């Protein structure tokens, strides 16, 4: 009997150790089952429509340890010879997860406007797998290593998708080379500046001299400078916001306060320093990126000219400029206020023409939320309401729904929303369904229609301020994978927020 007890002692010890690890493991380390709605980390995704850099194919994508390890075309697919679980999406589209390079999550300091948990849950529900957070609207703005550290602390264990960070270029740091280098060394993916008042006190506007200095530093890091390109012009056509004689409920009056000449003037001034980014120029290696282009006339012509002259320059626009036009916006509906403003229908058509023709490089949300009180929804005052379109969760179905009229292809969607944004943000392992890349994937049904109303599951913090509420859209997101973790599936999020902060190296 004694020998028998000794024989079982090692087994009892092993069992006790296992129980100890089960009940007393470090709670700060999330298990795979908490990070993903799938119980396994080696599996296959199959579909008849998988968007790859080589085109749309019927295939199977093998995912293991968070990465794409193989892609097998349908004709070579022998299910019985493969190991791992299989998720068959049939005719649904499998596309690289969207990368939104222009989002304001307002965390820390103004998390009541949005915040990392709500914003990244909304992103996951919309098929976005990577967000690059703007340096302003949080409090304080991200203009130093200390404020970037605050961002990282606020994001820790609170993000459901991967999140990177732009730093801010402001007059305070523009001529301080060591301060800019420290911010970039700390991991900022690039810098962002405003050429007009930003509306945020600790993020003042820059001019061409500041931008020239910023580009000189960025050249050594081969990172971009993103610019809000508007300069206030004193002209007979310009109307001051403070003009008390204006009817503040008329959208047409708000439109007059920010004419296209503001964008044209800013871009014209930018191009005087953009030439430094040409091959052989003093800022070769830096890159200039113009955010949320609204004017599709002279401003766009200037950008085309700069590209043809060899400047390293790209430009984005946003779904709200492609979906809406000034003629449709009802007086007092301040949900539609943004800067630059949504212009007329003829301008919208020109934006689509430029996007389809390759002259506009990519899309971003410019998700700029706030609390409903600052939108002045009841008052309807366009001149005083907070400007910004709340859109994060909806950009994929919005782009698809409005783009079908223009013949948008799945490959174009992947280029505008994944491939080119990944390149801008310096993310070589993201942006495409390719072997070796992170398994950042969205599965969606382009043919399913839905009404964006109070019954639709919405994860942005304040749905009532979104200009898209009330729309009927096509393109339902079925599932979102971030580094192989199934973080969202038809209304459900993974239990734990296991997104990774992205820092430049």
Coordinates of C-alpha atoms in Angstrom, one line a residue:
X1 CA 0.0 0.0 0.0
X2 CA 2.9 2.4 0.9
X3 CA 4.5 1.7 -2.5
X4 CA 1.3 2.5 -4.2
X5 CA 1.1 5.8 -2.5
X6 CA 4.6 6.7 -3.6
X7 CA 3.7 5.7 -7.1
X8 CA 0.8 8.2 -7.3
X9 CA 2.7 11.1 -5.5
X10 CA 4.3 12.5 -8.7
X11 CA 0.9 12.5 -10.4
X12 CA -0.8 14.3 -7.4
X13 CA 2.0 16.9 -7.4
X14 CA 1.6 17.6 -11.1
X15 CA -2.2 17.9 -10.7
X16 CA -1.7 20.3 -7.8
X17 CA 0.7 22.4 -9.8
X18 CA -1.8 22.6 -12.7
X19 CA -4.6 23.7 -10.4
X20 CA -2.3 26.4 -8.9
X21 CA -1.5 27.8 -12.3
X22 CA -5.2 27.7 -13.3
X23 CA -6.4 29.6 -10.2
X24 CA -3.4 31.8 -9.4
X25 CA -2.1 32.8 -12.8
X26 CA -1.1 36.5 -13.4
X27 CA -4.4 38.2 -14.1
X28 CA -2.6 41.0 -16.1
X29 CA -1.8 38.5 -18.9
X30 CA -4.8 37.8 -21.0
X31 CA -5.2 34.2 -22.3
X32 CA -5.9 33.5 -26.0
X33 CA -9.5 32.6 -25.1
X34 CA -10.0 36.1 -23.7
X35 CA -8.4 37.9 -26.7
X36 CA -10.3 36.0 -29.3
X37 CA -13.8 34.6 -29.9
X38 CA -12.0 31.5 -31.3
X39 CA -10.5 28.9 -29.0
X40 CA -7.6 28.2 -31.3
X41 CA -4.7 30.1 -32.9
X42 CA -4.1 27.9 -35.9
X43 CA -6.9 27.8 -38.5
X44 CA -7.8 28.4 -42.1
X45 CA -10.2 31.0 -43.6
X46 CA -11.8 30.0 -46.9
X47 CA -13.9 32.1 -49.3
X48 CA -14.6 32.4 -53.0
X49 CA -13.6 36.1 -52.8
X50 CA -10.3 36.8 -51.1
X51 CA -8.7 40.1 -52.0
X52 CA -5.0 39.8 -52.4
X53 CA -2.3 41.9 -54.1
X54 CA -2.6 39.5 -57.1
X55 CA -6.3 40.0 -57.4
X56 CA -9.5 38.5 -56.1
X57 CA -9.2 34.7 -55.7
X58 CA -11.0 31.7 -54.4
X59 CA -8.7 30.3 -51.8
X60 CA -7.8 29.4 -48.3
X61 CA -5.7 31.5 -46.0
X62 CA -3.8 29.7 -43.2
X63 CA -3.3 31.7 -40.0
X64 CA -1.0 30.6 -37.2
X65 CA 0.4 32.5 -34.3
X66 CA -1.1 35.7 -35.4
X67 CA 0.4 35.7 -38.9
X68 CA -0.6 34.6 -42.4
X69 CA 1.6 31.5 -43.1
X70 CA 0.2 30.3 -46.4
X71 CA -2.4 31.0 -49.1
X72 CA -3.7 28.1 -51.1
X73 CA -5.8 28.6 -54.2
X74 CA -9.0 26.6 -54.4
X75 CA -7.8 24.2 -57.1
X76 CA -4.9 23.3 -54.8
X77 CA -7.0 23.1 -51.7
X78 CA -7.3 19.6 -50.2
X79 CA -9.1 20.0 -46.9
X80 CA -8.1 16.5 -45.6
X81 CA -4.4 17.1 -46.1
X82 CA -4.4 20.3 -44.0
X83 CA -4.2 20.6 -40.3
X84 CA -6.2 23.1 -38.2
X85 CA -9.7 24.4 -38.0
X86 CA -11.5 25.8 -41.1
X87 CA -13.8 28.8 -41.2
X88 CA -15.7 28.8 -44.5
X89 CA -17.1 32.3 -45.4
X90 CA -18.6 31.1 -48.7
X91 CA -19.1 34.0 -51.0
X92 CA -18.4 36.7 -48.4
X93 CA -15.4 39.0 -49.1
X94 CA -12.2 38.4 -47.2
X95 CA -10.1 41.6 -47.3
X96 CA -7.1 43.0 -45.5
X97 CA -8.4 44.9 -42.4
X98 CA -8.9 48.6 -42.9
X99 CA -6.2 51.0 -41.6
X100 CA -7.5 54.4 -40.6
X101 CA -4.7 56.8 -40.5
X102 CA -6.8 59.7 -39.3
X103 CA -8.9 59.2 -36.2
X104 CA -9.4 61.3 -33.0
X105 CA -9.9 59.0 -30.0
X106 CA -9.6 61.9 -27.5
X107 CA -8.0 59.7 -24.8
X108 CA -6.7 60.7 -22.3
X109 CA -8.3 63.9 -21.1
X110 CA -11.5 63.9 -23.2
X111 CA -12.6 60.3 -23.0
X112 CA -16.1 61.4 -22.5
X113 CA -16.0 62.4 -26.2
X114 CA -14.9 58.9 -27.3
X115 CA -12.0 57.1 -25.6
X116 CA -9.9 54.1 -26.5
X117 CA -12.4 51.3 -25.5
X118 CA -15.4 52.7 -27.3
X119 CA -13.4 53.9 -30.3
X120 CA -11.6 50.7 -30.9
X121 CA -14.7 48.6 -30.4
X122 CA -16.4 50.7 -33.1
X123 CA -13.4 50.2 -35.3
X124 CA -13.5 46.4 -34.9
X125 CA -17.2 46.4 -35.7
X126 CA -16.4 48.3 -38.8
X127 CA -13.7 46.1 -40.1
X128 CA -10.8 48.4 -39.1
X129 CA -7.9 46.5 -37.6
X130 CA -5.4 49.4 -37.2
X131 CA -6.0 53.0 -36.1
X132 CA -3.5 55.8 -36.1
X133 CA -4.5 58.3 -33.4
X134 CA -4.3 62.0 -34.1
X135 CA -2.3 64.1 -31.6
X136 CA -5.0 66.6 -30.8
X137 CA -8.4 66.6 -29.1
X138 CA -7.0 64.5 -26.3
X139 CA -5.8 66.6 -23.3
X140 CA -2.9 67.2 -23.4
X141 CA -2.1 67.1 -27.1
X142 CA 0.7 64.6 -28.1
X143 CA 3.5 67.0 -28.8
X144 CA 6.3 65.6 -26.6
X145 CA 7.7 62.3 -25.2
X146 CA 5.9 62.9 -22.0
X147 CA 2.5 63.3 -23.6
X148 CA 3.1 60.3 -25.9
X149 CA 3.8 58.3 -22.7
X150 CA 0.4 59.4 -21.4
X151 CA -1.2 58.1 -24.6
X152 CA 0.5 54.7 -24.2
X153 CA -0.6 54.5 -20.6
X154 CA -4.2 55.3 -21.5
X155 CA -4.2 52.7 -24.2
X156 CA -2.8 49.9 -22.2
X157 CA -5.2 46.9 -22.1
X158 CA -8.0 49.2 -23.4
X159 CA -7.7 48.8 -27.2
X160 CA -9.5 46.2 -29.2
X161 CA -7.5 46.8 -32.4
X162 CA -3.9 47.9 -33.0
X163 CA -3.3 51.6 -32.4
X164 CA -0.4 53.8 -33.5
X165 CA 0.2 57.5 -32.8
X166 CA 1.1 60.6 -34.8
X167 CA 3.0 63.3 -32.9
X168 CA 2.2 67.0 -33.1
X169 CA 4.3 69.6 -34.9
X170 CA 3.5 72.9 -33.3
X171 CA 5.5 76.2 -33.0
X172 CA 6.7 75.3 -29.6
X173 CA 8.7 72.3 -30.8
X174 CA 9.2 73.0 -34.6
X175 CA 12.6 74.7 -34.1
X176 CA 13.7 72.4 -31.3
X177 CA 15.4 69.6 -33.2
X178 CA 16.2 67.5 -30.1
X179 CA 12.6 67.7 -29.0
X180 CA 11.3 66.4 -32.3
X181 CA 13.9 63.7 -32.4
X182 CA 13.0 62.6 -28.9
X183 CA 9.3 62.4 -29.9
X184 CA 10.2 60.3 -33.0
X185 CA 12.6 58.2 -31.1
X186 CA 9.8 57.5 -28.6
X187 CA 7.8 55.9 -31.4
X188 CA 5.6 58.5 -33.0
X189 CA 4.9 57.3 -36.6
X190 CA 5.2 60.8 -38.0
X191 CA 4.0 64.3 -37.3
X192 CA 0.8 66.3 -37.8
X193 CA 0.3 70.1 -38.1
X194 CA -2.4 72.6 -38.7
X195 CA -2.1 75.6 -41.0
X196 CA -5.1 77.3 -39.4
X197 CA -6.4 77.4 -35.8
X198 CA -7.2 73.9 -34.7
X199 CA -9.7 74.8 -32.0
X200 CA -7.5 73.2 -29.4
X201 CA -5.6 75.6 -27.3
X202 CA -2.4 73.5 -26.8
X203 CA -2.2 72.7 -30.6
X204 CA -1.5 76.1 -32.3
X205 CA -1.2 76.5 -36.0
X206 CA 2.1 76.3 -38.0
X207 CA 3.3 78.1 -41.1
X208 CA 5.7 77.1 -43.9
X209 CA 8.8 77.9 -41.8
X210 CA 7.7 75.4 -39.1
X211 CA 6.9 72.8 -41.7
X212 CA 10.2 73.2 -43.4
X213 CA 12.0 72.5 -40.1
X214 CA 9.8 69.5 -39.4
X215 CA 10.5 68.0 -42.8
X216 CA 14.2 68.3 -42.3
X217 CA 14.0 66.2 -39.1
X218 CA 11.5 63.7 -40.6
X219 CA 13.8 63.1 -43.5
X220 CA 16.3 61.3 -41.3
X221 CA 13.6 59.0 -40.0
X222 CA 11.8 58.6 -43.4
X223 CA 8.5 59.4 -41.8
X224 CA 5.6 61.6 -43.0
X225 CA 4.3 65.0 -42.0
X226 CA 0.5 65.2 -42.2
X227 CA -1.0 68.6 -42.7
X228 CA -4.4 70.2 -42.3
X229 CA -4.2 72.5 -45.3
X230 CA -6.3 75.5 -44.8
X231 CA -5.2 79.1 -44.4
X232 CA -7.6 81.9 -43.7
X233 CA -7.7 84.4 -46.5
X234 CA -8.9 88.0 -46.3
X235 CA -11.0 88.4 -49.4
X236 CA -14.3 89.8 -50.4
X237 CA -15.8 86.3 -50.6
X238 CA -14.8 85.3 -47.1
X239 CA -17.4 85.7 -44.3
X240 CA -16.3 85.9 -40.7
X241 CA -17.7 83.4 -38.2
X242 CA -18.3 86.2 -35.7
X243 CA -20.6 88.1 -38.1
X244 CA -23.8 88.4 -36.0
X245 CA -25.9 89.3 -39.1
X246 CA -25.6 85.8 -40.4
X247 CA -28.4 83.2 -39.9
X248 CA -26.4 80.6 -38.1
X249 CA -28.8 77.8 -39.0
X250 CA -28.1 78.1 -42.7
X251 CA -25.5 75.6 -43.9
X252 CA -24.8 77.9 -46.9
X253 CA -23.6 80.6 -44.4
X254 CA -21.2 78.2 -42.8
X255 CA -19.9 77.2 -46.2
X256 CA -19.1 80.8 -46.9
X257 CA -16.9 81.0 -43.8
X258 CA -14.4 78.4 -45.2
X259 CA -14.2 78.8 -49.0
X260 CA -12.1 76.6 -51.3
X261 CA -9.5 79.4 -51.4
X262 CA -8.5 78.5 -47.9
X263 CA -7.4 75.1 -49.1
X264 CA -5.8 76.5 -52.2
X265 CA -3.7 79.0 -50.3
X266 CA -2.5 76.4 -47.8
X267 CA -1.5 73.9 -50.5
X268 CA 0.2 76.6 -52.6
X269 CA 2.3 77.6 -49.5
X270 CA 3.0 73.9 -48.7
X271 CA 4.4 73.3 -52.2
X272 CA 7.1 75.9 -51.6
X273 CA 8.6 73.5 -49.0
X274 CA 7.4 70.3 -50.6
X275 CA 10.1 70.6 -53.2
X276 CA 12.6 69.8 -50.5
X277 CA 11.3 66.2 -50.4
X278 CA 12.4 65.6 -54.1
X279 CA 15.3 63.2 -54.8
X280 CA 18.4 65.1 -54.0
X281 CA 16.5 67.7 -52.0
X282 CA 17.5 68.8 -48.5
X283 CA 14.5 66.8 -47.0
X284 CA 14.8 63.8 -49.2
X285 CA 13.3 60.9 -47.3
X286 CA 10.5 63.0 -45.7
X287 CA 7.0 62.8 -47.1
X288 CA 4.2 65.3 -47.1
X289 CA 0.6 64.0 -46.7
X290 CA -2.4 66.3 -47.1
X291 CA -5.3 65.2 -45.0
X292 CA -9.1 65.4 -45.7
X293 CA -9.0 67.2 -49.1
X294 CA -12.4 68.8 -49.7
X295 CA -11.7 71.1 -52.7
X296 CA -11.5 69.1 -55.9
X297 CA -10.6 72.0 -58.2
X298 CA -7.6 74.3 -57.9
X299 CA -6.3 72.5 -54.7
X300 CA -6.2 69.2 -56.4
X301 CA -4.6 70.6 -59.5
X302 CA -1.7 72.0 -57.3
X303 CA -1.2 68.5 -55.8
X304 CA -1.1 66.9 -59.2
X305 CA 1.5 69.4 -60.3
X306 CA 3.6 68.7 -57.3
X307 CA 3.5 65.0 -57.9
X308 CA 4.5 65.4 -61.5
X309 CA 7.5 67.5 -60.4
X310 CA 8.8 64.7 -58.1
X311 CA 7.7 65.9 -54.7
X312 CA 7.1 63.1 -52.2
X313 CA 3.4 64.0 -51.5
X314 CA 0.1 62.1 -51.1
X315 CA -3.4 63.2 -50.3
X316 CA -6.5 61.6 -48.7
X317 CA -10.2 62.5 -48.7
X318 CA -12.9 61.1 -46.5
X319 CA -16.2 59.2 -47.0
X320 CA -18.3 62.2 -45.9
X321 CA -17.0 64.3 -48.8
X322 CA -17.9 61.5 -51.2
X323 CA -21.3 60.6 -49.6
X324 CA -22.9 64.1 -49.0
X325 CA -23.2 67.4 -50.8
X326 CA -24.0 70.9 -49.5
X327 CA -27.4 70.9 -51.3
X328 CA -28.6 67.9 -49.2
X329 CA -27.7 69.3 -45.8
X330 CA -30.7 70.7 -43.9
X331 CA -30.5 74.0 -42.1
X332 CA -29.7 73.4 -38.5
X333 CA -28.4 69.9 -38.9
X334 CA -25.0 70.4 -37.3
X335 CA -24.1 66.7 -37.5
X336 CA -22.7 67.6 -40.9
X337 CA -20.4 70.4 -39.8
X338 CA -16.7 69.7 -40.4
X339 CA -13.6 71.5 -41.6
X340 CA -12.9 71.8 -44.5
X341 CA -16.6 71.7 -45.1
X342 CA -18.7 69.4 -47.3
X343 CA -19.0 71.3 -50.6
X344 CA -21.5 71.1 -53.5
X345 CA -22.5 68.2 -55.6
X346 CA -20.4 69.2 -58.6
X347 CA -17.3 69.2 -56.3
X348 CA -18.3 65.7 -54.9
X349 CA -18.4 64.3 -58.5
X350 CA -14.9 65.7 -59.1
X351 CA -13.7 64.1 -55.9
X352 CA -15.0 60.7 -57.1
X353 CA -13.4 61.3 -60.5
X354 CA -10.0 62.1 -58.8
X355 CA -10.2 59.1 -56.5
X356 CA -11.1 56.6 -59.3
X357 CA -8.4 58.2 -61.5
X358 CA -5.7 57.7 -58.9
X359 CA -5.1 61.4 -58.1
X360 CA -6.4 61.0 -54.6
X361 CA -4.3 58.3 -52.9
X362 CA -6.3 57.0 -50.0
X363 CA -9.2 57.4 -47.6
X364 CA -9.5 58.0 -43.9
X365 CA -12.4 58.6 -41.5
X366 CA -11.3 61.8 -39.8
X367 CA -13.5 60.5 -37.0
X368 CA -13.9 63.6 -34.9
X369 CA -16.4 63.0 -32.1
X370 CA -17.5 65.1 -29.2
X371 CA -20.3 65.2 -26.6
X372 CA -23.7 66.0 -28.1
X373 CA -24.0 69.3 -26.2
X374 CA -21.1 70.7 -28.2
X375 CA -22.8 69.9 -31.5
X376 CA -25.6 72.2 -30.5
X377 CA -28.1 69.9 -32.1
X378 CA -31.2 71.7 -30.6
X379 CA -29.9 75.1 -31.4
X380 CA -28.7 74.2 -34.9
X381 CA -25.9 76.8 -34.9
X382 CA -23.5 75.9 -37.6
X383 CA -21.2 78.8 -36.7
X384 CA -20.6 77.8 -33.1
X385 CA -21.1 74.0 -33.1
X386 CA -18.1 71.7 -32.8
X387 CA -16.9 70.6 -36.2
X388 CA -16.3 67.0 -37.0
X389 CA -18.0 63.9 -38.5
X390 CA -18.5 60.9 -36.3
X391 CA -18.1 57.9 -38.6
X392 CA -15.5 55.4 -37.4
X393 CA -17.7 52.2 -37.5
X394 CA -19.4 53.0 -40.9
X395 CA -16.6 53.9 -43.3
X396 CA -16.4 50.5 -45.1
X397 CA -20.2 50.2 -45.9
X398 CA -20.3 53.9 -46.7
X399 CA -17.5 53.8 -49.2
X400 CA -18.9 50.7 -50.8
X401 CA -22.6 51.9 -50.8
X402 CA -21.8 55.2 -52.4
X403 CA -19.0 53.9 -54.6
X404 CA -21.0 51.2 -56.4
X405 CA -22.5 53.9 -58.6
X406 CA -18.9 54.7 -59.8
X407 CA -17.9 51.1 -60.3
X408 CA -15.6 50.8 -57.3
X409 CA -13.9 47.4 -57.1
X410 CA -12.8 45.3 -54.2
X411 CA -9.2 45.8 -55.2
X412 CA -9.6 49.6 -55.0
X413 CA -11.2 49.4 -51.6
X414 CA -8.2 47.4 -50.4
X415 CA -5.8 49.9 -51.9
X416 CA -7.5 53.0 -50.5
X417 CA -8.2 51.6 -47.1
X418 CA -5.4 49.1 -46.4
X419 CA -2.4 49.0 -48.7
X420 CA -1.6 52.7 -49.1
X421 CA -2.4 53.7 -45.5
X422 CA -0.1 50.9 -44.3
X423 CA 2.7 52.4 -46.5
X424 CA 2.1 55.9 -45.1
X425 CA 2.2 54.7 -41.5
X426 CA 5.3 52.6 -42.2
X427 CA 3.6 49.3 -41.4
X428 CA 5.2 46.8 -43.8
X429 CA 3.5 43.8 -42.1
X430 CA 0.0 45.2 -42.6
X431 CA -2.2 46.3 -45.4
X432 CA -2.4 43.1 -47.5
X433 CA -3.4 39.5 -47.4
X434 CA 0.1 38.1 -48.0
X435 CA 2.3 35.4 -46.5
X436 CA 4.3 36.8 -43.6
X437 CA 1.9 39.6 -42.8
X438 CA -0.1 40.1 -39.7
X439 CA -3.4 38.2 -39.9
X440 CA -5.4 41.5 -39.9
X441 CA -8.6 40.5 -41.8
X442 CA -12.2 41.6 -42.3
X443 CA -14.9 39.3 -43.6
X444 CA -17.9 41.2 -44.9
X445 CA -21.0 40.7 -47.1
X446 CA -21.2 43.4 -49.8
X447 CA -24.8 42.5 -50.7
X448 CA -26.5 42.7 -47.3
X449 CA -28.3 46.0 -46.7
X450 CA -29.1 47.4 -43.3
X451 CA -30.7 50.6 -41.9
X452 CA -28.4 52.6 -39.7
X453 CA -30.9 53.4 -37.0
X454 CA -31.4 53.1 -33.2
X455 CA -31.8 49.3 -33.6
X456 CA -28.4 48.9 -35.3
X457 CA -25.6 47.9 -32.9
X458 CA -23.4 51.0 -32.8
X459 CA -20.3 51.2 -30.6
X460 CA -19.1 54.8 -31.0
X461 CA -19.9 56.6 -27.7
X462 CA -22.4 59.2 -29.1
X463 CA -24.3 57.7 -32.1
X464 CA -26.8 60.6 -32.1
X465 CA -24.1 63.0 -33.5
X466 CA -23.3 60.9 -36.6
X467 CA -24.3 62.3 -39.9
X468 CA -24.8 58.8 -41.2
X469 CA -27.6 57.9 -38.7
X470 CA -30.7 57.2 -40.8
X471 CA -28.8 56.0 -43.8
X472 CA -29.5 52.7 -45.6
X473 CA -26.2 51.0 -46.4
X474 CA -24.8 47.9 -48.1
X475 CA -21.9 45.9 -46.8
X476 CA -22.3 44.1 -43.5
X477 CA -19.2 43.3 -41.5
X478 CA -19.3 39.7 -40.4
X479 CA -16.0 39.3 -38.6
X480 CA -12.8 41.1 -37.8
X481 CA -9.4 39.5 -37.0
X482 CA -6.5 41.4 -35.5
X483 CA -3.2 39.5 -35.6
X484 CA -5.2 36.3 -35.8
X485 CA -7.5 37.0 -32.9
X486 CA -11.2 37.1 -33.8
X487 CA -12.0 40.4 -32.0
X488 CA -15.5 40.9 -33.5
X489 CA -18.2 38.7 -34.8
X490 CA -21.7 39.9 -35.6
X491 CA -22.3 42.1 -32.6
X492 CA -19.9 40.4 -30.2
X493 CA -16.5 41.5 -29.1
X494 CA -13.7 39.5 -27.6
X495 CA -13.8 39.6 -23.8
X496 CA -10.4 41.2 -23.4
X497 CA -8.9 44.3 -25.2
X498 CA -5.8 42.7 -26.7
X499 CA -4.9 45.2 -29.4
X500 CA -1.2 46.2 -29.6
X501 CA 0.2 49.7 -29.4
X502 CA 2.3 50.5 -32.5
X503 CA 5.5 52.4 -32.1
X504 CA 8.0 53.3 -34.8
X505 CA 11.4 51.7 -34.5

